Coordinates of C-alpha atoms (C1' of nucleotides) in Angstrom, one line a residue:
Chain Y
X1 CA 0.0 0.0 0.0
X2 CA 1.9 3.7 -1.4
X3 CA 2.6 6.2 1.5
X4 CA -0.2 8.3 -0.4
X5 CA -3.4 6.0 -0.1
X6 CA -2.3 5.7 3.9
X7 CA -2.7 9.3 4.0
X8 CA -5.8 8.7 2.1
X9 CA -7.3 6.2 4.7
X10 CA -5.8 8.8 7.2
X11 CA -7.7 11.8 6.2
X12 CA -11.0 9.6 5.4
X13 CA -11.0 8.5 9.0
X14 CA -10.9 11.8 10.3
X15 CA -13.4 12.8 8.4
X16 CA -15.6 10.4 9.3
X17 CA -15.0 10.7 13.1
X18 CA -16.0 14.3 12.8
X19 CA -19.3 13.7 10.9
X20 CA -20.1 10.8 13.5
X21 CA -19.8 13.3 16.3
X22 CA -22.6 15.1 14.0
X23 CA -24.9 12.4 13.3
X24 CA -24.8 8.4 12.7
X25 CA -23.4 7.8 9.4
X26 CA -24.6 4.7 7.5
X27 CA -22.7 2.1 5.5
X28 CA -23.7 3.9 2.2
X29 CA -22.2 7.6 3.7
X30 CA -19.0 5.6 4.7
X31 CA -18.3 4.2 1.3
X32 CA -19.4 7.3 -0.4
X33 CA -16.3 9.2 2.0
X34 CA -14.0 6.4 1.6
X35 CA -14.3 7.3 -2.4
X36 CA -12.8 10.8 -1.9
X37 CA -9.3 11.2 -3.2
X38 CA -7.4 13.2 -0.5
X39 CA -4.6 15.2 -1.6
X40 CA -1.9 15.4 1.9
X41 CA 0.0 18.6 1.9
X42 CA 2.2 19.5 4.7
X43 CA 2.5 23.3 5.8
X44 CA 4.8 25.4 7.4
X45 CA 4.3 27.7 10.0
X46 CA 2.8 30.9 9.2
X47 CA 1.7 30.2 6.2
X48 CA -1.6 31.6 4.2
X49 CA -2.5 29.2 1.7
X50 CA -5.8 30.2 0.6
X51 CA -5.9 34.0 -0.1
X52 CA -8.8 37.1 -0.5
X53 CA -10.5 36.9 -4.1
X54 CA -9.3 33.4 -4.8
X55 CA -11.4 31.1 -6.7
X56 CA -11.3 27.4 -4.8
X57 CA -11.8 24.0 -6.4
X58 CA -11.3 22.4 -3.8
X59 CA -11.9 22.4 0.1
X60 CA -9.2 21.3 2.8
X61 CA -9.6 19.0 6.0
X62 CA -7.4 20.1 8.9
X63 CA -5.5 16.8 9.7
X64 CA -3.0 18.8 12.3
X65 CA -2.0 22.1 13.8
X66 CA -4.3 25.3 13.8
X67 CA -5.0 27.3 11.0
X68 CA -6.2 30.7 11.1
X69 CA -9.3 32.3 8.8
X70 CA -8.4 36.3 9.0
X71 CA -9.1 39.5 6.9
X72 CA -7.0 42.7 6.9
X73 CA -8.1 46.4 7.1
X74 CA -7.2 49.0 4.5
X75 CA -4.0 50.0 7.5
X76 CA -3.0 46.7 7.2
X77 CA -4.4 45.5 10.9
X78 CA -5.5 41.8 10.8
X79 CA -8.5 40.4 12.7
X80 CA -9.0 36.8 13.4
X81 CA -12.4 35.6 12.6
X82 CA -11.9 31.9 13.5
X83 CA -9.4 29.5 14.6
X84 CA -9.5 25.9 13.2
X85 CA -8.2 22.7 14.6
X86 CA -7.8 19.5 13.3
X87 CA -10.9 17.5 11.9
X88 CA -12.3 21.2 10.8
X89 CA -13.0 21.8 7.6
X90 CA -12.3 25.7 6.9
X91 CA -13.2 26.3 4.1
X92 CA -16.6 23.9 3.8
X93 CA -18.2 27.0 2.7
X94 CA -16.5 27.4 -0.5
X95 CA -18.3 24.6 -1.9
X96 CA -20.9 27.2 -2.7
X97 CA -19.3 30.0 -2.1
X98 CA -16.2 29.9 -4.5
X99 CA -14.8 33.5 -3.9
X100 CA -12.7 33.7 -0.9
X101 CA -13.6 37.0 1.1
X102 CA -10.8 35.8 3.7
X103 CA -7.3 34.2 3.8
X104 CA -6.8 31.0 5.5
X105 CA -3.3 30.2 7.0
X106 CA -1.0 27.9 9.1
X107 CA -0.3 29.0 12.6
X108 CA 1.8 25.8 13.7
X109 CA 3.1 23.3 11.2
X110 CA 0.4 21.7 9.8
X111 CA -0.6 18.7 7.9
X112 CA -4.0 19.9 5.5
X113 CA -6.0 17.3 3.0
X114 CA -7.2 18.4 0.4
X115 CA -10.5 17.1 -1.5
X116 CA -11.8 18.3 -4.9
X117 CA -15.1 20.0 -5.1
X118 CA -16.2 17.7 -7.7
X119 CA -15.1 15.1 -5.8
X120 CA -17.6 16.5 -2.4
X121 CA -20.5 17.4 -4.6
X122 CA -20.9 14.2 -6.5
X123 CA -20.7 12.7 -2.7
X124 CA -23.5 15.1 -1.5
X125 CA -25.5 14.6 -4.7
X126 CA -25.8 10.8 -3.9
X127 CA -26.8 11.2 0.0
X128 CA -29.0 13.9 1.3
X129 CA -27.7 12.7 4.7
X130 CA -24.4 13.8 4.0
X131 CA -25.6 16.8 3.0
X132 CA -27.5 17.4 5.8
X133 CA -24.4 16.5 8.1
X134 CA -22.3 18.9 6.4
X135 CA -24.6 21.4 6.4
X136 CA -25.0 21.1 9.7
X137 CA -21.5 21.8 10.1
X138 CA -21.4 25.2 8.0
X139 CA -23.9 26.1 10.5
X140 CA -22.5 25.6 13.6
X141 CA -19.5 27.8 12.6
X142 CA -22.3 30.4 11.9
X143 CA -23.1 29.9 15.6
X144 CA -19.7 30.2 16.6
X145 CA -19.3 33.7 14.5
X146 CA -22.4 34.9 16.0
X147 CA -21.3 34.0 19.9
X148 CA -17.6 35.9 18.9
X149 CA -19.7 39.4 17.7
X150 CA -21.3 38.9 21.1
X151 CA -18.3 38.1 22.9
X152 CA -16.2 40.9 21.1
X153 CA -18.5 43.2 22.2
X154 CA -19.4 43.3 24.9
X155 CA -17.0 41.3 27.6
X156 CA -14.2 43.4 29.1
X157 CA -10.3 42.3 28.0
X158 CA -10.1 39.7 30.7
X159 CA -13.9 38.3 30.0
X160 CA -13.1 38.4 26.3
X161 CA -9.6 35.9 27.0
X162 CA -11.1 33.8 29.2
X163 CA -13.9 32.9 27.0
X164 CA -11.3 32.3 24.2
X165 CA -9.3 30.2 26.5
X166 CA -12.9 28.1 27.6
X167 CA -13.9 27.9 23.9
X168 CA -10.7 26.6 23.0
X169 CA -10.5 24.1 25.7
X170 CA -13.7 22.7 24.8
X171 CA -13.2 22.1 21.2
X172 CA -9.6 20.5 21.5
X173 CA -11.4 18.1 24.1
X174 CA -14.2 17.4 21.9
X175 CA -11.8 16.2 19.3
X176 CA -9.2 13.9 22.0
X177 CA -6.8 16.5 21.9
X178 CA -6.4 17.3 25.3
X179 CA -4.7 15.6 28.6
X180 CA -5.2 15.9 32.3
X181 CA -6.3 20.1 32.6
X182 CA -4.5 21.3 29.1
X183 CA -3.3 21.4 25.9
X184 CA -0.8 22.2 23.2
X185 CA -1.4 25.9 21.8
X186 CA 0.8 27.3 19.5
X187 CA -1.0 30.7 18.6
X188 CA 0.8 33.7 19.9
X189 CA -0.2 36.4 22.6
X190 CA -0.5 38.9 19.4
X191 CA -2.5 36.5 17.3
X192 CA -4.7 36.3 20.5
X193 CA -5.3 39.6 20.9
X194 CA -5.7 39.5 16.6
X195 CA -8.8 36.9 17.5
X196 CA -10.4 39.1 20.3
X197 CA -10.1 42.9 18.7
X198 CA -7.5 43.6 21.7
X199 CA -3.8 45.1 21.8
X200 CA -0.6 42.6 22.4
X201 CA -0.3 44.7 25.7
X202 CA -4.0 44.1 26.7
X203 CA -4.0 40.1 26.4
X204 CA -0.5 40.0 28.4
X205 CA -2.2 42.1 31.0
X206 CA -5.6 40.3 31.2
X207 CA -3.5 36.9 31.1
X208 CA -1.5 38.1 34.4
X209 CA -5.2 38.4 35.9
X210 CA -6.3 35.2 35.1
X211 CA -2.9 33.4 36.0
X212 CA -2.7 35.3 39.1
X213 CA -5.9 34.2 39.9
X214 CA -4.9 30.5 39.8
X215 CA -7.5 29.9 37.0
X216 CA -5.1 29.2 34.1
X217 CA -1.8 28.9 33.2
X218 CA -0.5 29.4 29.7
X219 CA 3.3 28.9 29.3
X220 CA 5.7 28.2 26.1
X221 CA 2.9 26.9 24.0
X222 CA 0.7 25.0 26.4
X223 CA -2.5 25.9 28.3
X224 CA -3.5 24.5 31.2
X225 CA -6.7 25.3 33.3
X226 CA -6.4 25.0 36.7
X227 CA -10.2 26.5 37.6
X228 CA -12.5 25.6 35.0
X229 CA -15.7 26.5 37.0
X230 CA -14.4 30.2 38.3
X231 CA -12.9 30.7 34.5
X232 CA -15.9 29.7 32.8
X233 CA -18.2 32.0 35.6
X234 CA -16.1 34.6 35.1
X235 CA -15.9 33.9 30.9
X236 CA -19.8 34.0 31.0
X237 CA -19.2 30.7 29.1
X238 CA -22.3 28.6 27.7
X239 CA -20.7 25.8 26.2
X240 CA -24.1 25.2 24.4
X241 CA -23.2 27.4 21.4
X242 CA -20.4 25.5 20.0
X243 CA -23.3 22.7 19.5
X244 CA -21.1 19.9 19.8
X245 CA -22.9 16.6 21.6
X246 CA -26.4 17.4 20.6
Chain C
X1 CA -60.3 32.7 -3.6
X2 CA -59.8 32.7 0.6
X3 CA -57.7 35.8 2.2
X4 CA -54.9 33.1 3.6
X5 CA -54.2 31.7 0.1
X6 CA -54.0 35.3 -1.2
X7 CA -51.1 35.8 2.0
X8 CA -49.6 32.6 0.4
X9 CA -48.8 33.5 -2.8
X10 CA -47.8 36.7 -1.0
X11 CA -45.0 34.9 0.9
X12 CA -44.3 32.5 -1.9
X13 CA -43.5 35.2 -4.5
X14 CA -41.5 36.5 -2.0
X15 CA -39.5 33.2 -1.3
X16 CA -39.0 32.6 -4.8
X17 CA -37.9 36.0 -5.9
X18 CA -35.1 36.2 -3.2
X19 CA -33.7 32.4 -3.9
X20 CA -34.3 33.5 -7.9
X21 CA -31.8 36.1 -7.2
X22 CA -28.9 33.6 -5.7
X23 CA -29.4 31.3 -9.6
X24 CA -32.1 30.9 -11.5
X25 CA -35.0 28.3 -10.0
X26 CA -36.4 25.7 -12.8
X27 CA -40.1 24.9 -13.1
X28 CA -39.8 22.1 -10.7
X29 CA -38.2 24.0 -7.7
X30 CA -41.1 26.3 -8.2
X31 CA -43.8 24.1 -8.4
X32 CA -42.3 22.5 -5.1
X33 CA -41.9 26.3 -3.8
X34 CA -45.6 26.5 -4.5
X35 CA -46.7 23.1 -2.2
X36 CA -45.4 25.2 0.6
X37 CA -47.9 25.6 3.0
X38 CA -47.4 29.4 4.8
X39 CA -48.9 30.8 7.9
X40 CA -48.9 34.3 7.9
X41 CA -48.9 36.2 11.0
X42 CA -48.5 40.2 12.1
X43 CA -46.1 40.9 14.8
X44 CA -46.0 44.3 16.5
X45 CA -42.9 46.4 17.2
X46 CA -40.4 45.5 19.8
X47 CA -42.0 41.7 20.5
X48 CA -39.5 38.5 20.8
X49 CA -41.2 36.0 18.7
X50 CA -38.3 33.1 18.9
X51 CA -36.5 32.7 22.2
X52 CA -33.0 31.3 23.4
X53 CA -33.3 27.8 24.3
X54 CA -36.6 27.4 21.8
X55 CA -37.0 24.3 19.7
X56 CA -38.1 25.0 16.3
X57 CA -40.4 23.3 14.1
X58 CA -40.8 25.9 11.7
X59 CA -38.9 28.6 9.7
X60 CA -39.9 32.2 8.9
X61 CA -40.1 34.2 6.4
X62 CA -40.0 38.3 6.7
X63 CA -42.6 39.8 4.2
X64 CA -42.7 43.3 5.7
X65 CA -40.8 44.9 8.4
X66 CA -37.3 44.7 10.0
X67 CA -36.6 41.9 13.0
X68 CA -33.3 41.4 14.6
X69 CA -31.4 38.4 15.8
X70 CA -29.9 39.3 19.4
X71 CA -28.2 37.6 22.7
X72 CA -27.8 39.0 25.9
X73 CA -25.0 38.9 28.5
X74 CA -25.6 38.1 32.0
X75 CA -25.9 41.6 32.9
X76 CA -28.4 42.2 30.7
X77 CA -26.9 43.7 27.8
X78 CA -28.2 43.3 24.5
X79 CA -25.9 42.4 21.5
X80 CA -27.6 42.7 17.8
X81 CA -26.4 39.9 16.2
X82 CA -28.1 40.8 12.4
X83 CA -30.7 42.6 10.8
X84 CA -33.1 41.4 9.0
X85 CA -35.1 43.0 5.9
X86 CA -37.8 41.9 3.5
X87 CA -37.2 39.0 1.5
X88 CA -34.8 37.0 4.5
X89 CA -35.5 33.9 6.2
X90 CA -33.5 34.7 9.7
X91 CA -33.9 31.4 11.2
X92 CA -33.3 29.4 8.1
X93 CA -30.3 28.0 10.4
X94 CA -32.9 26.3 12.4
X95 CA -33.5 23.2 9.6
X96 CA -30.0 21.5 10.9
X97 CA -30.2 23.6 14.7
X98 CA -33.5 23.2 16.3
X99 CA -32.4 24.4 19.5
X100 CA -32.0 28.5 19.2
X101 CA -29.0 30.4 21.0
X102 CA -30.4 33.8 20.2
X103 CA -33.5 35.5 20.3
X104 CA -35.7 37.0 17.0
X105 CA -38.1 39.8 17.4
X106 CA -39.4 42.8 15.3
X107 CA -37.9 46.1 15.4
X108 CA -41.3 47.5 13.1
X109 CA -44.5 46.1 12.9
X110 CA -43.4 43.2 10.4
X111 CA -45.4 40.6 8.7
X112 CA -43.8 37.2 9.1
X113 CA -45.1 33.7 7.0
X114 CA -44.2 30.6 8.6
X115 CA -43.3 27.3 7.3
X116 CA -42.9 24.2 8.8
X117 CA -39.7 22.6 8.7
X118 CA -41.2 19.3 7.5
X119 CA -42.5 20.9 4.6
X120 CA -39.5 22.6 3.8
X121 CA -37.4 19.1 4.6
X122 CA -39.4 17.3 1.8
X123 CA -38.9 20.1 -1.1
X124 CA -35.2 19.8 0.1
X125 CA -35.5 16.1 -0.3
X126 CA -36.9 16.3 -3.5
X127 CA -34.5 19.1 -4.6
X128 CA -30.9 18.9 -4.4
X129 CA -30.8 22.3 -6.3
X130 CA -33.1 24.1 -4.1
X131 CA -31.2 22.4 -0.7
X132 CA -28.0 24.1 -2.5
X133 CA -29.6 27.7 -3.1
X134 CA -30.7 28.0 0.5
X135 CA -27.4 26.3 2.1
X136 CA -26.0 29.1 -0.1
X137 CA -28.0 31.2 1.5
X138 CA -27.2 30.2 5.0
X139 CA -23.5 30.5 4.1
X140 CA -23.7 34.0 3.0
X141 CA -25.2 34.8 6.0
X142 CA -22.2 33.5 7.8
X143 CA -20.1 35.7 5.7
X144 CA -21.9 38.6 6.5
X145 CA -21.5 37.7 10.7
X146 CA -17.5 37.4 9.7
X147 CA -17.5 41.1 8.4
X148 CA -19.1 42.1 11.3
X149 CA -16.6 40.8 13.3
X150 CA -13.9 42.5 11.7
X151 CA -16.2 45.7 11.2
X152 CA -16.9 46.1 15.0
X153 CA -13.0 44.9 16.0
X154 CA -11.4 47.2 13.7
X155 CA -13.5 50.1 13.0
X156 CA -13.3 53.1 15.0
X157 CA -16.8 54.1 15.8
X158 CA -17.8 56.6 12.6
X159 CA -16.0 54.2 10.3
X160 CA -17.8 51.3 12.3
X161 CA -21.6 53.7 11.8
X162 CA -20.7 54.4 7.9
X163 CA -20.0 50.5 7.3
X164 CA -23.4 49.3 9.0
X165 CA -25.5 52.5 7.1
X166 CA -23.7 51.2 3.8
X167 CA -24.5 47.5 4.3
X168 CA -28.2 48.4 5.4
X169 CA -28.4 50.4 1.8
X170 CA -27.2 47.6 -0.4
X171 CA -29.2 45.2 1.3
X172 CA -32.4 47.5 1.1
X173 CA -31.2 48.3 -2.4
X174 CA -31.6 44.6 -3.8
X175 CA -34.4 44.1 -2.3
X176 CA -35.9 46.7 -4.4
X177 CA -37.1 48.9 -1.1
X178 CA -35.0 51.8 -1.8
X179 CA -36.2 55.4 -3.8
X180 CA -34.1 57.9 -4.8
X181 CA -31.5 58.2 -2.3
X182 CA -32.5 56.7 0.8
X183 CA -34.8 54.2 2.4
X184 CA -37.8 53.6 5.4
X185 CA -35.4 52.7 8.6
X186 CA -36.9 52.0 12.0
X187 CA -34.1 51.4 14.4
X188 CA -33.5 53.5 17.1
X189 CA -30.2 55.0 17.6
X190 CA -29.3 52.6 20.7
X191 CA -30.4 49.7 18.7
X192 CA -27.3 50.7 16.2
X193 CA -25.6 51.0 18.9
X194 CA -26.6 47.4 20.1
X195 CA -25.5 46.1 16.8
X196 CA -22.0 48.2 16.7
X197 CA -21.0 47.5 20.6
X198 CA -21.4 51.4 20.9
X199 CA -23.0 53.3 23.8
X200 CA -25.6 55.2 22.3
X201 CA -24.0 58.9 23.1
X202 CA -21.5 57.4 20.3
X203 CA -24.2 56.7 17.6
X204 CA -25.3 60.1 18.5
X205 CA -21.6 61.9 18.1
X206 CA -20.7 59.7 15.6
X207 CA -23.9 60.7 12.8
X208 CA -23.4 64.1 14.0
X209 CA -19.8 63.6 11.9
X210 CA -21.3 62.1 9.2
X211 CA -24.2 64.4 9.4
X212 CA -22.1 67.8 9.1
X213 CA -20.0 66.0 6.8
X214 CA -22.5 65.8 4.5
X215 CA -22.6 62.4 4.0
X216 CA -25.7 60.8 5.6
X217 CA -29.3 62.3 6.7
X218 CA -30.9 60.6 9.2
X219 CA -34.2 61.7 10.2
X220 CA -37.3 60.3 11.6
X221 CA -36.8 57.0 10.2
X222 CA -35.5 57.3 7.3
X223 CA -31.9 57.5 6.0
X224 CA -30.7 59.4 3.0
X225 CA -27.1 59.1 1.7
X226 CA -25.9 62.6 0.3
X227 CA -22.1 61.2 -0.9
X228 CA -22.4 57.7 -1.5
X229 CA -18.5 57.6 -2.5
X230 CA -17.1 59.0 0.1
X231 CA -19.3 57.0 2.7
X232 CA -17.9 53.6 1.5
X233 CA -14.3 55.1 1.8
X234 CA -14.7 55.8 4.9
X235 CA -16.4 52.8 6.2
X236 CA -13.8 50.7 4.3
X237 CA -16.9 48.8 2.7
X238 CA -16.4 46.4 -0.1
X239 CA -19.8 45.5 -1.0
X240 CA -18.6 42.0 -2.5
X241 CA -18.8 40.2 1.1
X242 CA -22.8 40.4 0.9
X243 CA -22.6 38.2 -2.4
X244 CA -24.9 40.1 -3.7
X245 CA -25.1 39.8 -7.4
X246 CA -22.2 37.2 -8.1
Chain B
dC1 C1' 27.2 33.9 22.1
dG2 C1' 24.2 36.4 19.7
dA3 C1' 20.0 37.0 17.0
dC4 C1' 15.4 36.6 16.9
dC5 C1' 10.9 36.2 18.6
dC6 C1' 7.9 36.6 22.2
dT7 C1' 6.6 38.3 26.6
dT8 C1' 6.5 41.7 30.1
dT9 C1' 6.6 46.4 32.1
dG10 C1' 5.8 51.4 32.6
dA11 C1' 4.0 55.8 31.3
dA12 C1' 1.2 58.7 28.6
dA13 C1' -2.5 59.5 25.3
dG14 C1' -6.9 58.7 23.5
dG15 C1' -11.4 57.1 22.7
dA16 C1' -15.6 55.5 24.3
dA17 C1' -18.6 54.7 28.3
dT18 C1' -21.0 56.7 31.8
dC19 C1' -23.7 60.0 34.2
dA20 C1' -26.9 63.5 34.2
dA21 C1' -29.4 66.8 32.3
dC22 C1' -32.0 69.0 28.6
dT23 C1' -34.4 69.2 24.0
dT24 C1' -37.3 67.7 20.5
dA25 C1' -40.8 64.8 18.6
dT26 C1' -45.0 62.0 19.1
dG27 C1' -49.1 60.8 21.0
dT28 C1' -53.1 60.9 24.5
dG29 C1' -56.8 62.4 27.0
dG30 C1' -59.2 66.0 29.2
Chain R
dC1 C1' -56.6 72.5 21.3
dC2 C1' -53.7 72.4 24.9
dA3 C1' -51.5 69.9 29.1
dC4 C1' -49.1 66.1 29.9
dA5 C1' -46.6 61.8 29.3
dT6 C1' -43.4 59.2 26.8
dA7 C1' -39.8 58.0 23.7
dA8 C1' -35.9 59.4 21.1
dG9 C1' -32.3 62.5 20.2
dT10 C1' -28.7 65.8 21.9
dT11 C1' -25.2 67.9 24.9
dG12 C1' -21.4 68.5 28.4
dA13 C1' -18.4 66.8 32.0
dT14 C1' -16.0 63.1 33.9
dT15 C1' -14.2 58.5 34.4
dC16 C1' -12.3 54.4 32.9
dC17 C1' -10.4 51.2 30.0
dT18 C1' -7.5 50.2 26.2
dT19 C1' -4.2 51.6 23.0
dT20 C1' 0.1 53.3 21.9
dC21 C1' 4.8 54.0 22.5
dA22 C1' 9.1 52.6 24.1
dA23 C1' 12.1 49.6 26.3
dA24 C1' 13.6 45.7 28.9
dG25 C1' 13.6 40.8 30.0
dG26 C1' 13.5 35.8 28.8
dG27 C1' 13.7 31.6 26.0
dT28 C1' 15.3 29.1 22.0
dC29 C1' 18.2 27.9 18.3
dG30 C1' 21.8 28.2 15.0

DNA sequence: CGACCCTTTGAAAGGAATCAACTTATGTGG
DNA sequence: CCACATAAGTTGATTCCTTTCAAAGGGTCG
């Protein structure tokens, strides 16, 4: 068996572990994923590799690492508008939505499979189910956008990073990617602050509050949470939004 | 010919003229458009009509009016998530979510046709084109809640005002509810404010700029925009991420 | 060791929120 | 038709939070 069609099996099953945590898949929905031809592209750090006004063919499956959707004001500021770890699927909306109105890039090496639309709409063509399923999934991330204009708004600095942190948490567990109270995160204080409309200065400061608080620690790419009832109080965090075990 | 069938056709012509404008609908998708049954309903001003925590069972469709989608924080706060006009089915979302994070109400009286979601789940069924239009639909919703996010991050708060009058005039615009220069808006002021996470002295101070500048008339609700040009360059606003007329 | 990147710190400036009137419209009932 | 109540818009003064600017400290890797 080639090194490539591993990959292939690799990037099926993660696929199909994320739609399960959706909804039941049956045989057929299996065999129709296991027909998708995965193309396994590894990506450095720091890397945009979808960019503003492109026109995609294909859509990409988030093996490993975080990736980063952003925009960019006229000055040249960026905002975060989501972060995406693996078994996400970024850029599910460009199935009908060819023009990018965002970039999409690599915050931490990361390994990215990519499946052709043709490929994904023949799939949904044969099974309303799947369609349903993925659907689903575009419209949970609408969720999630709508709890981050809330968030952005109207939590103070500290409020605003701790429900980052809690949100985080919660989707790394959903997904086995956490151990004992933390987990690996590779995004920067400034790409923090980039995700919650707040200064490098601001995220350091509200960060020394919640550490000195004993609530989390976050230290040379790892977070730990050492108070997940007080941070999520004082996060105002509803873990109902990101719709995860329905 | 009874008054309620009348309202039906009403909200059907409606329906079918707003997913007409995403691609064009084939005599099938209308005639399945048509089988839609429609209960149409008149909502005063300033009424909740779907609740946080809710479980659908039906969708609705805005005939006439504005409603807006909106969360509150613990302390009471209200955060306008969108803004709905004529033609938009706000809770479309609910098909694949049943359980609502957010609340809908009217800003105007509005006239509002309902649909169950079984009825709309068996056109979908029998049309993968029509399931495609409306998940379109839902996805360009999303993009609009990922501008917002870098509109109200970004944005100081004139540029933030400017951006949100701009978007409400191209919206209104295709929709075909606009004369001359301007168009019938109801919100007050705070609710802006509520949408732009500003206090409302800052709506106030901020169309008092855009007043003497001699860009935008506000007025007993109604907006007219005097410099259309120089509006959008100051709100930064590319009107490509409402994917309008692609 | 030194370069680089990230984090941390302090001080000052700025923008928006808040507070507290006051004004202007709109609408109601006597 | 006017007195009054109510809702929305306007204004000024003050406070507070966050940004900005500038620089120092710390870890990592060649």
């Amino acid at each position: 068996m080639s090194a490539v069609s591993d990959r292939d099996e690799d990037a099926q099953d993660i696929l199909i572990r994320r739609l399960q945590a959706i909804d039941n898949l049956t045989a057929q929905d299996r065999h129709l994923i296991s027909s998708l031809r995965f193309d396994v592209v590894d990506i450095p750090p720091r890397t945009d590799f979808v960019r503003e006004g492109d026109r995609q063919t294909k859509c990409c499956l988030l093996m490993d690492g975080v990736v980063i959707r952003s925009n960019f004001t006229r000055s040249g500021e960026r905002q975060i508008q989501s972060v995406h770890i693996p078994g996400d699927v970024p850029d599910l909306q460009s199935l009908h939505l060819r023009r990018m109105d965002h970039y999409i890039g690599s915050v931490s090496q990361c390994r990215v499979a990519f499946v052709a639309h043709d490929q994904m709409l023949r799939v949904l063509r044969d099974s309303p189910h799947l369609t349903a399923i993925l659907w689903r999934e575009t419209l949970i991330d609408a969720a999630l956008y709508r709890a981050i204009i809330v968030r952005n708004a109207r939590l103070g600095s500290t409020e605003r990073l701790a429900h980052f942190i809690c949100e985080m948490w919660c989707r790394f567990d959903a997904v086995g990617l956490t151990d004992r109270n933390g987990f690996a995160f590779p995004m920067t204080q400034e790409m923090v602050g980039q995700v919650l409309g707040l200064s490098i200065v601001s995220v350091n400061r509200s960060m020394q509050i919640l550490r000195s608080d004993r609530l989390v620690v976050w230290d040379r790419g790892r977070i730990d949470i050492l108070d997940w009832t007080q941070l999520a109080e004082i996060a105002q965090f509803d873990p109902t939004f990101l719709h995860l075990n329905e």
